[in-house]
PDB file of C-alpha atoms in Angstrom:
ATOM      1  CA  MET A   1     -21.548  43.393  13.086  1.00 53.00           C
ATOM      2  CA  SER A   2     -21.540  41.555  16.414  1.00 58.00           C
ATOM      3  CA  HIS A   3     -19.233  38.709  17.355  1.00 52.00           C
ATOM      4  CA  GLU A   4     -22.206  36.323  17.210  1.00 57.00           C
ATOM      5  CA  ASP A   5     -23.098  37.487  13.679  1.00 59.00           C
ATOM      6  CA  ASN A   6     -19.460  37.085  12.600  1.00 64.00           C
ATOM      7  CA  MET A   7     -19.358  33.571  14.042  1.00 65.00           C
ATOM      8  CA  GLU A   8     -22.569  32.558  12.259  1.00 67.00           C
ATOM      9  CA  SER A   9     -21.298  34.073   9.006  1.00 76.00           C
ATOM     10  CA  SER A  10     -18.039  32.162   9.403  1.00 85.00           C
ATOM     11  CA  LEU A  11     -19.955  28.910  10.029  1.00 85.00           C
ATOM     12  CA  GLN A  12     -22.078  29.503   6.959  1.00 85.00           C
ATOM     13  CA  ASP A  13     -18.980  30.221   4.847  1.00 89.00           C
ATOM     14  CA  LYS A  14     -17.401  26.964   6.033  1.00 92.00           C
ATOM     15  CA  LEU A  15     -20.643  25.081   5.318  1.00 91.00           C
ATOM     16  CA  ILE A  16     -20.897  26.549   1.820  1.00 90.00           C
ATOM     17  CA  SER A  17     -17.328  25.514   1.072  1.00 93.00           C
ATOM     18  CA  LEU A  18     -17.856  22.015   2.474  1.00 94.00           C
ATOM     19  CA  LEU A  19     -21.118  21.578   0.578  1.00 94.00           C
ATOM     20  CA  GLU A  20     -19.432  22.639  -2.669  1.00 94.00           C
ATOM     21  CA  SER A  21     -16.625  20.127  -2.101  1.00 95.00           C
ATOM     22  CA  THR A  22     -19.156  17.469  -1.164  1.00 95.00           C
ATOM     23  CA  GLY A  23     -21.173  18.173  -4.308  1.00 94.00           C
ATOM     24  CA  SER A  24     -18.029  17.907  -6.448  1.00 94.00           C
ATOM     25  CA  ASP A  25     -17.125  14.578  -4.882  1.00 94.00           C
ATOM     26  CA  ILE A  26     -20.663  13.252  -5.269  1.00 92.00           C
ATOM     27  CA  GLY A  27     -20.424  14.244  -8.940  1.00 91.00           C
ATOM     28  CA  ARG A  28     -17.103  12.382  -9.275  1.00 90.00           C
ATOM     29  CA  LEU A  29     -18.594   9.352  -7.582  1.00 88.00           C
ATOM     30  CA  SER A  30     -21.606   9.432  -9.895  1.00 87.00           C
ATOM     31  CA  ALA A  31     -19.407   9.811 -12.981  1.00 86.00           C
ATOM     32  CA  THR A  32     -17.439   6.692 -12.047  1.00 82.00           C
ATOM     33  CA  CYS A  33     -20.492   4.582 -11.161  1.00 78.00           C
ATOM     34  CA  CYS A  34     -20.242   1.257 -12.975  1.00 74.00           C
ATOM     35  CA  GLN A  35     -24.003   0.900 -13.522  1.00 70.00           C
ATOM     36  CA  PRO A  36     -25.222   2.478 -16.769  1.00 60.00           C
ATOM     37  CA  ASN A  37     -28.454   3.842 -15.264  1.00 62.00           C
ATOM     38  CA  LYS A  38     -26.854   4.511 -11.857  1.00 69.00           C
ATOM     39  CA  SER A  39     -27.907   2.642  -8.776  1.00 81.00           C
ATOM     40  CA  GLU A  40     -30.816   3.581  -6.531  1.00 86.00           C
ATOM     41  CA  ARG A  41     -28.313   4.541  -3.841  1.00 86.00           C
ATOM     42  CA  MET A  42     -26.512   6.903  -6.213  1.00 87.00           C
ATOM     43  CA  GLN A  43     -29.817   8.491  -7.225  1.00 88.00           C
ATOM     44  CA  ALA A  44     -30.760   8.911  -3.547  1.00 89.00           C
ATOM     45  CA  LEU A  45     -27.382  10.498  -2.856  1.00 90.00           C
ATOM     46  CA  LEU A  46     -27.808  12.963  -5.723  1.00 89.00           C
ATOM     47  CA  ARG A  47     -31.372  13.828  -4.610  1.00 90.00           C
ATOM     48  CA  SER A  48     -30.286  14.337  -1.020  1.00 90.00           C
ATOM     49  CA  TYR A  49     -27.498  16.695  -2.055  1.00 92.00           C
ATOM     50  CA  LYS A  50     -29.785  18.647  -4.362  1.00 90.00           C
ATOM     51  CA  LEU A  51     -32.297  19.180  -1.533  1.00 86.00           C
ATOM     52  CA  VAL A  52     -29.727  20.422   0.970  1.00 88.00           C
ATOM     53  CA  SER A  53     -28.087  22.741  -1.532  1.00 81.00           C
ATOM     54  CA  GLN A  54     -31.356  24.602  -2.229  1.00 73.00           C
ATOM     55  CA  PRO A  55     -32.637  27.197   0.250  1.00 63.00           C
ATOM     56  CA  ASN A  56     -35.900  26.358   1.988  1.00 63.00           C
ATOM     57  CA  GLU A  57     -37.623  28.627   4.486  1.00 60.00           C
ATOM     58  CA  GLU A  58     -39.902  25.900   5.867  1.00 60.00           C
ATOM     59  CA  ASP A  59     -37.413  24.230   8.159  1.00 64.00           C
ATOM     60  CA  SER A  60     -34.272  24.835  10.125  1.00 86.00           C
ATOM     61  CA  TYR A  61     -31.282  24.724   7.824  1.00 86.00           C
ATOM     62  CA  ALA A  62     -29.174  23.139  10.565  1.00 89.00           C
ATOM     63  CA  ASP A  63     -31.762  20.377  10.970  1.00 90.00           C
ATOM     64  CA  ARG A  64     -31.827  19.825   7.218  1.00 90.00           C
ATOM     65  CA  LEU A  65     -28.022  19.596   7.189  1.00 92.00           C
ATOM     66  CA  ILE A  66     -28.096  17.015   9.985  1.00 93.00           C
ATOM     67  CA  GLU A  67     -30.683  14.974   8.076  1.00 92.00           C
ATOM     68  CA  PHE A  68     -28.532  15.234   4.930  1.00 94.00           C
ATOM     69  CA  VAL A  69     -25.465  14.013   6.842  1.00 95.00           C
ATOM     70  CA  GLU A  70     -27.331  11.056   8.314  1.00 95.00           C
ATOM     71  CA  GLU A  71     -28.694   9.992   4.933  1.00 94.00           C
ATOM     72  CA  THR A  72     -25.483  10.681   3.019  1.00 94.00           C
ATOM     73  CA  GLY A  73     -23.250   8.977   5.571  1.00 94.00           C
ATOM     74  CA  GLY A  74     -25.409   5.848   5.398  1.00 93.00           C
ATOM     75  CA  ILE A  75     -25.447   5.772   1.603  1.00 91.00           C
ATOM     76  CA  VAL A  76     -21.738   6.515   1.183  1.00 92.00           C
ATOM     77  CA  GLY A  77     -20.779   4.031   3.909  1.00 91.00           C
ATOM     78  CA  SER A  78     -22.864   1.318   2.281  1.00 89.00           C
ATOM     79  CA  MET A  79     -21.457   2.053  -1.163  1.00 87.00           C
ATOM     80  CA  HIS A  80     -17.946   2.158   0.237  1.00 87.00           C
ATOM     81  CA  VAL A  81     -18.095  -1.340   1.654  1.00 86.00           C
ATOM     82  CA  THR A  82     -20.033  -2.930  -1.217  1.00 82.00           C
ATOM     83  CA  CYS A  83     -18.716  -1.357  -4.400  1.00 77.00           C
ATOM     84  CA  CYS A  84     -15.378   0.167  -3.623  1.00 66.00           C
ATOM     85  CA  THR A  85     -12.667   0.227  -6.233  1.00 77.00           C
ATOM     86  CA  PRO A  86      -9.169   1.596  -5.653  1.00 79.00           C
ATOM     87  CA  ASP A  87      -9.823   4.738  -7.726  1.00 79.00           C
ATOM     88  CA  ARG A  88     -12.970   5.522  -5.690  1.00 85.00           C
ATOM     89  CA  GLU A  89     -11.522   4.839  -2.227  1.00 88.00           C
ATOM     90  CA  GLU A  90     -10.215   8.390  -1.844  1.00 90.00           C
ATOM     91  CA  ILE A  91     -13.595   9.845  -2.862  1.00 93.00           C
ATOM     92  CA  TYR A  92     -15.446   7.753  -0.263  1.00 93.00           C
ATOM     93  CA  GLN A  93     -13.013   8.735   2.470  1.00 93.00           C
ATOM     94  CA  ARG A  94     -13.187  12.426   1.550  1.00 95.00           C
ATOM     95  CA  LEU A  95     -17.000  12.372   1.439  1.00 95.00           C
ATOM     96  CA  LEU A  96     -17.261  10.728   4.855  1.00 95.00           C
ATOM     97  CA  ASN A  97     -14.846  13.276   6.290  1.00 96.00           C
ATOM     98  CA  GLN A  98     -16.786  16.154   4.712  1.00 97.00           C
ATOM     99  CA  VAL A  99     -20.185  15.022   5.981  1.00 96.00           C
ATOM    100  CA  ASN A 100     -18.708  14.595   9.452  1.00 96.00           C
ATOM    101  CA  GLN A 101     -17.478  18.207   9.337  1.00 96.00           C
ATOM    102  CA  ILE A 102     -20.875  19.383   8.067  1.00 95.00           C
ATOM    103  CA  PHE A 103     -22.518  17.559  10.974  1.00 95.00           C
ATOM    104  CA  MET A 104     -20.327  19.298  13.545  1.00 94.00           C
ATOM    105  CA  LEU A 105     -20.876  22.722  11.951  1.00 93.00           C
ATOM    106  CA  ALA A 106     -24.641  22.164  11.755  1.00 91.00           C
ATOM    107  CA  TRP A 107     -24.721  21.551  15.500  1.00 91.00           C
ATOM    108  CA  GLN A 108     -22.711  24.722  16.059  1.00 90.00           C
ATOM    109  CA  LEU A 109     -25.187  26.580  13.868  1.00 86.00           C
ATOM    110  CA  LYS A 110     -27.959  25.271  16.127  1.00 85.00           C
ATOM    111  CA  GLY A 111     -26.117  26.857  19.044  1.00 83.00           C
ATOM    112  CA  GLY A 112     -24.635  23.761  20.564  1.00 75.00           C
ATOM    113  CA  SER A 113     -22.117  21.065  19.919  1.00 67.00           C
ATOM    114  CA  HIS A 114     -22.348  17.372  19.358  1.00 58.00           C
ATOM    115  CA  GLU A 115     -20.217  15.392  21.761  1.00 56.00           C
TER     116      GLU A 115
END
């Protein structure tokens, strides 16, 4: 296996781990949502995560990850400032940190970096 293949495999392993953590935190956030039928933003967040966690040959995975990060960051940021409770603060912060890391790794997967 070449160095380039090892690097891509390592990036993918990191992404898988981050996506699993992100999915767990989205689940925690959903479970603590104060609205009985969940808000539209929570539903959009769950849909967005489900789409990025399923393989799709039709597009670049890195591009799909970047789109996921943009959508998720906007939703989580909005929820954080409008419906934050002390027990959810840590979840919001962790999610924002995770999507930032996913963003950086997605750009590396594309063969570049985001500066």
